[in-house]
PDB file of C-alpha atoms in Angstrom:
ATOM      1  CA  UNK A   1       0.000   0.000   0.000  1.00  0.00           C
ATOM      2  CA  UNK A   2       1.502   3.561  -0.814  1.00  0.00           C
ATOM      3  CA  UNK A   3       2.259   5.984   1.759  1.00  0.00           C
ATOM      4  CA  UNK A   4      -0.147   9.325   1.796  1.00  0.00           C
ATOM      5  CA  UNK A   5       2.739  11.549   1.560  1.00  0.00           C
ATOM      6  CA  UNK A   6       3.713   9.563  -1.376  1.00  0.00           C
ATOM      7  CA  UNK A   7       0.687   9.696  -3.279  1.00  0.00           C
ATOM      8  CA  UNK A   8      -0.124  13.078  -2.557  1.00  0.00           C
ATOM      9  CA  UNK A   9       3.553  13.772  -4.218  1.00  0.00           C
ATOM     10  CA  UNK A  10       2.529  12.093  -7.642  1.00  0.00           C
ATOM     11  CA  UNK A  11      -0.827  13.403  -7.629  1.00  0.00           C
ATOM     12  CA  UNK A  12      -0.181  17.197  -6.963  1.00  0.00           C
ATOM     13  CA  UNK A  13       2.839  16.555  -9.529  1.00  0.00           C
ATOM     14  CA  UNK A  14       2.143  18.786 -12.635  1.00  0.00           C
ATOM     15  CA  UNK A  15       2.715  17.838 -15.981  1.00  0.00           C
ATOM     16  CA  UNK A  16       4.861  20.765 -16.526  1.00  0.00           C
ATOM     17  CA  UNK A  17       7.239  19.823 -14.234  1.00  0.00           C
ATOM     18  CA  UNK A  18       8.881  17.268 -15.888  1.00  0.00           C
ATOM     19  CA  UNK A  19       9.746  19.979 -19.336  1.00  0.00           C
ATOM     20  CA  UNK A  20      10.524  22.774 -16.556  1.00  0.00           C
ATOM     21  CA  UNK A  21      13.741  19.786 -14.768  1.00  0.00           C
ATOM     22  CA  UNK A  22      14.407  18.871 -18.351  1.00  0.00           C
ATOM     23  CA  UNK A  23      13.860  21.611 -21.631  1.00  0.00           C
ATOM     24  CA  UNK A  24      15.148  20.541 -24.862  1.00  0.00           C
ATOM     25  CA  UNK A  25      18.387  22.435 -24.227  1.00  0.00           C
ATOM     26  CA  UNK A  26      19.510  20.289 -21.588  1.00  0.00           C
ATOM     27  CA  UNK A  27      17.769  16.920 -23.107  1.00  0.00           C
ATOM     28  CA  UNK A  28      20.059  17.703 -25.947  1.00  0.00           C
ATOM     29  CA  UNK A  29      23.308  18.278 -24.206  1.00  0.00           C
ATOM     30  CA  UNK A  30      22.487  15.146 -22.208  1.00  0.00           C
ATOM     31  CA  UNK A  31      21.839  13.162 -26.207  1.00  0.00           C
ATOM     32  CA  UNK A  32      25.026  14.761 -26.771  1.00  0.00           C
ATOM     33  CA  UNK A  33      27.095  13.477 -23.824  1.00  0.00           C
ATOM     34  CA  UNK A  34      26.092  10.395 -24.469  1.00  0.00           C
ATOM     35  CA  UNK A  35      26.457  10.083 -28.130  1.00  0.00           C
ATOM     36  CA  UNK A  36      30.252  11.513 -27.660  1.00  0.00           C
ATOM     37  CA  UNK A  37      30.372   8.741 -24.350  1.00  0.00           C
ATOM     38  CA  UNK A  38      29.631   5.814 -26.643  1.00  0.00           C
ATOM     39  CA  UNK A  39      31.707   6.897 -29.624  1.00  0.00           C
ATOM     40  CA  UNK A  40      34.992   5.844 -26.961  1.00  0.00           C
ATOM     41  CA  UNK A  41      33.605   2.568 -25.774  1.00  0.00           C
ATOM     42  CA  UNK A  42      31.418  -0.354 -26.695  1.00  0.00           C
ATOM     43  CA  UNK A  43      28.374   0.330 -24.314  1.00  0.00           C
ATOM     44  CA  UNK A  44      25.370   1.891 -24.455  1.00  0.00           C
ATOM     45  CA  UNK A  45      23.497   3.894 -21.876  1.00  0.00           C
ATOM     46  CA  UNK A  46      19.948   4.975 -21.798  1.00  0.00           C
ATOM     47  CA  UNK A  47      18.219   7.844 -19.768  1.00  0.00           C
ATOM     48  CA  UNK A  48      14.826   8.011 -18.940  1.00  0.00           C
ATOM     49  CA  UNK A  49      12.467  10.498 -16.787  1.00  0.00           C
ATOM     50  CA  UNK A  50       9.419   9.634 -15.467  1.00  0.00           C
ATOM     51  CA  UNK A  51       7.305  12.455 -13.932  1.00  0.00           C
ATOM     52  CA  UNK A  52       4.388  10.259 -11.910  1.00  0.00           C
ATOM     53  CA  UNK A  53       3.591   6.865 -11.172  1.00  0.00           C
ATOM     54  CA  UNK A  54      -0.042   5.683 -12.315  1.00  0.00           C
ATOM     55  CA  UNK A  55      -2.464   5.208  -9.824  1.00  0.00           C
ATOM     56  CA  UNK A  56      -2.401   1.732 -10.237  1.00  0.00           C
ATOM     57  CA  UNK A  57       1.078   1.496 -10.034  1.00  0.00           C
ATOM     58  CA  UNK A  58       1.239   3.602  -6.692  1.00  0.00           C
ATOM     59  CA  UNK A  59      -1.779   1.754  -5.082  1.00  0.00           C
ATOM     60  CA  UNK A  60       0.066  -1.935  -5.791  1.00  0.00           C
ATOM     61  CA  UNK A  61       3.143  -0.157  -4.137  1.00  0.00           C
ATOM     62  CA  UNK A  62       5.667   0.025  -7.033  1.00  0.00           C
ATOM     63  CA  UNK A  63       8.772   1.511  -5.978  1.00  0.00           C
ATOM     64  CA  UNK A  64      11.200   3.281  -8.606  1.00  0.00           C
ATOM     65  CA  UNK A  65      13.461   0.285  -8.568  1.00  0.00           C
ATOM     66  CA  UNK A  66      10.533  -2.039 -10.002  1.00  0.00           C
ATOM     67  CA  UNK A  67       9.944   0.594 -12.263  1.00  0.00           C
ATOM     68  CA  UNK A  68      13.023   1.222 -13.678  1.00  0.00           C
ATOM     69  CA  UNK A  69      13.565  -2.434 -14.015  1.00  0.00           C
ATOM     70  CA  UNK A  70      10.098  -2.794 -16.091  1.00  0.00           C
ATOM     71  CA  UNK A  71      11.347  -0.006 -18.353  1.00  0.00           C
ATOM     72  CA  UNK A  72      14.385  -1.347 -18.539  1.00  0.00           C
ATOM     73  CA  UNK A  73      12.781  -4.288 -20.279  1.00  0.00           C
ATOM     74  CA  UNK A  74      10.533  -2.230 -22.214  1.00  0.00           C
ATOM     75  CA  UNK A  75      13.290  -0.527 -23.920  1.00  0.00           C
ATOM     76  CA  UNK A  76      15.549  -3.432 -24.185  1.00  0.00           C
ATOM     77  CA  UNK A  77      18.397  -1.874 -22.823  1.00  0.00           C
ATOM     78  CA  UNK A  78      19.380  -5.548 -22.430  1.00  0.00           C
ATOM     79  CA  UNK A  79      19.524  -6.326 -25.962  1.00  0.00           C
ATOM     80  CA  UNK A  80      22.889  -4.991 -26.978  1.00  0.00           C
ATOM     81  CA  UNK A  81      25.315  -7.576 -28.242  1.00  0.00           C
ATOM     82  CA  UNK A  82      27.954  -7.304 -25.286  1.00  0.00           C
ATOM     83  CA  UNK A  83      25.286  -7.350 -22.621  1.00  0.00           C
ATOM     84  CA  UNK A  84      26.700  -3.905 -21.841  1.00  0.00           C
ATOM     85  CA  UNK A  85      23.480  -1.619 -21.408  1.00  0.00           C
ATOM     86  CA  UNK A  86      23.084   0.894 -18.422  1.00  0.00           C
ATOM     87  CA  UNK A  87      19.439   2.529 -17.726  1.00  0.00           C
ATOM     88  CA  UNK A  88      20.214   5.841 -15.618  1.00  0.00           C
ATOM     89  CA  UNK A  89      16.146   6.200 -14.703  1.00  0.00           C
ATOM     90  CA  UNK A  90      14.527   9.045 -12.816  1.00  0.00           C
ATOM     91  CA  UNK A  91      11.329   9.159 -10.797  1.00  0.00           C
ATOM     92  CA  UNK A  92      10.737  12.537 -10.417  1.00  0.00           C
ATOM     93  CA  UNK A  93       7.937  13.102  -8.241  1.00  0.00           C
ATOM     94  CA  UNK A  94      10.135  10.722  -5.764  1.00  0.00           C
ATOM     95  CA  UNK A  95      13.074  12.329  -6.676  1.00  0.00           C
ATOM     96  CA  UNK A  96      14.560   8.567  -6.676  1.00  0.00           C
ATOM     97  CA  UNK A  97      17.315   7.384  -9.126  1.00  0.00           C
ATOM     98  CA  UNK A  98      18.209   3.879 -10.044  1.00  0.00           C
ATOM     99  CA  UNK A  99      20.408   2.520 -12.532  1.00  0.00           C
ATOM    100  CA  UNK A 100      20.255  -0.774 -13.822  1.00  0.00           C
ATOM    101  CA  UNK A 101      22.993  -2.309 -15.396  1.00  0.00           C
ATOM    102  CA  UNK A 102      22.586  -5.349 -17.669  1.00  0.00           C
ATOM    103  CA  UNK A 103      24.725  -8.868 -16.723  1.00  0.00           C
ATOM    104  CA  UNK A 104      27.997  -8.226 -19.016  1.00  0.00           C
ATOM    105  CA  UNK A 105      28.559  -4.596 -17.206  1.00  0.00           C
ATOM    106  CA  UNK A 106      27.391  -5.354 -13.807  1.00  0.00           C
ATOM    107  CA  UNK A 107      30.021  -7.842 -13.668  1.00  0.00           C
ATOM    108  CA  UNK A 108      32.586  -5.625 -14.035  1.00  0.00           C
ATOM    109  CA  UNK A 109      30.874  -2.801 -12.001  1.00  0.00           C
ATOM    110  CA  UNK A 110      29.890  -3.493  -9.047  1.00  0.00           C
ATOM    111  CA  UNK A 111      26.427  -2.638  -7.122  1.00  0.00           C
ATOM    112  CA  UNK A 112      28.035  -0.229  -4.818  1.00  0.00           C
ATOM    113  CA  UNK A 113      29.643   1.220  -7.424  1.00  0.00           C
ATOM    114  CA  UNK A 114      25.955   2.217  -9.454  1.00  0.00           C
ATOM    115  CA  UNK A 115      24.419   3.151  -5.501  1.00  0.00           C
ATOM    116  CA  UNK A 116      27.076   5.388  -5.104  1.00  0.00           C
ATOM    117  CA  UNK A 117      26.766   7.068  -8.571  1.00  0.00           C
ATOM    118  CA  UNK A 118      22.822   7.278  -7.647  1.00  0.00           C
ATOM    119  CA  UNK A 119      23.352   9.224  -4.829  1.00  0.00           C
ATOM    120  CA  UNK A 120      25.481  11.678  -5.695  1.00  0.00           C
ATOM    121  CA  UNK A 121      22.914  12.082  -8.735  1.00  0.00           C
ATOM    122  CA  UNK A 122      20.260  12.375  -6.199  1.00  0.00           C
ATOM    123  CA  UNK A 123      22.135  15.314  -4.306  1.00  0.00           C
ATOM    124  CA  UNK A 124      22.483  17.154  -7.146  1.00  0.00           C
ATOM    125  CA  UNK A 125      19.245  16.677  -7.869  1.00  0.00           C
ATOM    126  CA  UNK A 126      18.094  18.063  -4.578  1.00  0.00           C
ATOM    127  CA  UNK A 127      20.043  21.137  -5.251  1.00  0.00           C
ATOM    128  CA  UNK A 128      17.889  21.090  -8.702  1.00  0.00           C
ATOM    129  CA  UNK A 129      21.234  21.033 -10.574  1.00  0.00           C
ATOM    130  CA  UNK A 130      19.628  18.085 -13.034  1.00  0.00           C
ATOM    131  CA  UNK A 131      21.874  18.810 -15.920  1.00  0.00           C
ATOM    132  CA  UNK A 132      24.752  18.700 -14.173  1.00  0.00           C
ATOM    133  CA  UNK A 133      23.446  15.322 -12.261  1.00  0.00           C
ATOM    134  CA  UNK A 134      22.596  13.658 -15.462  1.00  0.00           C
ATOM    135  CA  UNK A 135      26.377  14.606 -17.374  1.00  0.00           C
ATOM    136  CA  UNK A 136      28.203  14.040 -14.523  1.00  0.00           C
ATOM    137  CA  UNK A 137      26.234  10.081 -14.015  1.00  0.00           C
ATOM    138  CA  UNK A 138      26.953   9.857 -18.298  1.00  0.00           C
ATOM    139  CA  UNK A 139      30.603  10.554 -18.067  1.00  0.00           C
ATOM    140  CA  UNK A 140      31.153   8.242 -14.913  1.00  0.00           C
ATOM    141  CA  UNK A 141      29.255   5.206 -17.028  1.00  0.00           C
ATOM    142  CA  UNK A 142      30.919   6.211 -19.428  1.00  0.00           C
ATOM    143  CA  UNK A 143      34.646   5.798 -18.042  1.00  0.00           C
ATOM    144  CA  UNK A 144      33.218   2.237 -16.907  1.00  0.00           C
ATOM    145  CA  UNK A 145      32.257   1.354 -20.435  1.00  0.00           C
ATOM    146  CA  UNK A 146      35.404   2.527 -21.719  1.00  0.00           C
ATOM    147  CA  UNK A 147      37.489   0.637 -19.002  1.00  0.00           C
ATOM    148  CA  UNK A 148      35.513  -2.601 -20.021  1.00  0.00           C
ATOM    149  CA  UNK A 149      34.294  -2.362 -23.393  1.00  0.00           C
ATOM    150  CA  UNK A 150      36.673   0.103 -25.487  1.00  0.00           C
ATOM    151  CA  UNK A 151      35.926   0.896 -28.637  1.00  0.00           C
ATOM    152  CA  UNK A 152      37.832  -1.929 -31.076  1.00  0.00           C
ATOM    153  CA  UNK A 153      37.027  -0.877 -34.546  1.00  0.00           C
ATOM    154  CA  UNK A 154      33.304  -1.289 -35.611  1.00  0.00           C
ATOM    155  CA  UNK A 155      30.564   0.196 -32.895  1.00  0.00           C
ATOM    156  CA  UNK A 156      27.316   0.065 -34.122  1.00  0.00           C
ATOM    157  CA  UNK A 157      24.528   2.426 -31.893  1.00  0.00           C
ATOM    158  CA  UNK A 158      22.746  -0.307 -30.195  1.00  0.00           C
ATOM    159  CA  UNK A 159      19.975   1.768 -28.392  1.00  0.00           C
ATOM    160  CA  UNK A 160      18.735   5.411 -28.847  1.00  0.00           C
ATOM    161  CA  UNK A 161      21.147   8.441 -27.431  1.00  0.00           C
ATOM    162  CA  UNK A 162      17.727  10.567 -27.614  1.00  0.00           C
ATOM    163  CA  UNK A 163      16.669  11.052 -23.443  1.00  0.00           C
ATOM    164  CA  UNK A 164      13.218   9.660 -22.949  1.00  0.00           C
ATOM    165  CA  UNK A 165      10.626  11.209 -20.992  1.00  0.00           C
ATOM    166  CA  UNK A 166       7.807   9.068 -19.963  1.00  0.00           C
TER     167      UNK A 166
END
């Protein structure tokens, strides 16, 4: 069951909200950041923004871990060919970041390694620096990537650079 405080949070959440954290300008320098990220290393890293739960999803209890695991699916981040995808998803109205890391990378990179990364995200966040939370999370996966999977000669764009706000 969901907490009063938290549904009160998604349900006063405006719709405007979510274009007023993240206008085009800065959804474009983050496309940017990673498109120059993945032209260094074999990975490939999504980022997605979710203003509000649903109802449905808030009533059953859904906390932004489930979420970003079921959107994780949904955009196959785990289809690339090295197994080397990275989510970086944001629930807004919780203000709650989780990345999930498919099997190839997570090897490498440890949990603590991604919780860490999350909170510092989340602090900036806080501060309502989201631009400079987002680049700073991009080039950090991206130094991972690169230490892992560099860039050997062909490196195909597995997954869109292109933010997506759901």
């Amino acid at each position: 069951m969901v907490s009063l405080s938290r549904l009160c949070r998604h349900l006063a959440a405006p719709p405007w909200r979510l274009r007023a954290a993240f206008p085009p300008p800065v959804l474009s320098a983050i496309e940017a950041a990673i498109r120059a990220g993945e032209t260094r290393h074999l990975g490939e890293i999504r980022f997605v923004v979710e203003g509000v739960l649903s109802l449905g999803a808030l009533w059953r209890g859904q906390t932004a871990r489930a979420r970003a695991l079921e959107v994780f699916s949904l955009l196959r981040v785990w289809d690339t060919e090295h197994n080397n995808g990275v989510l970086i998803y944001l629930l807004l109205a919780d203000r709650d970041v989780e990345i999930v890391a498919d099997r190839g990378i997570n090897l490498r990179v440890g949990e603590a390694e991604w919780e860490c990364l999350c909170r510092v995200m989340e602090a900036h966040f806080r501060a309502g620096e989201f631009e400079r939370g987002v680049l700073e999370a991009v080039a950090s996966i991206a130094a991972h990537c690169e230490r892992h999977y560099p860039f050997q000669g062909e490196n195909p764009n597995e997954l869109p650079d292109r933010p997506a706000l759901l």
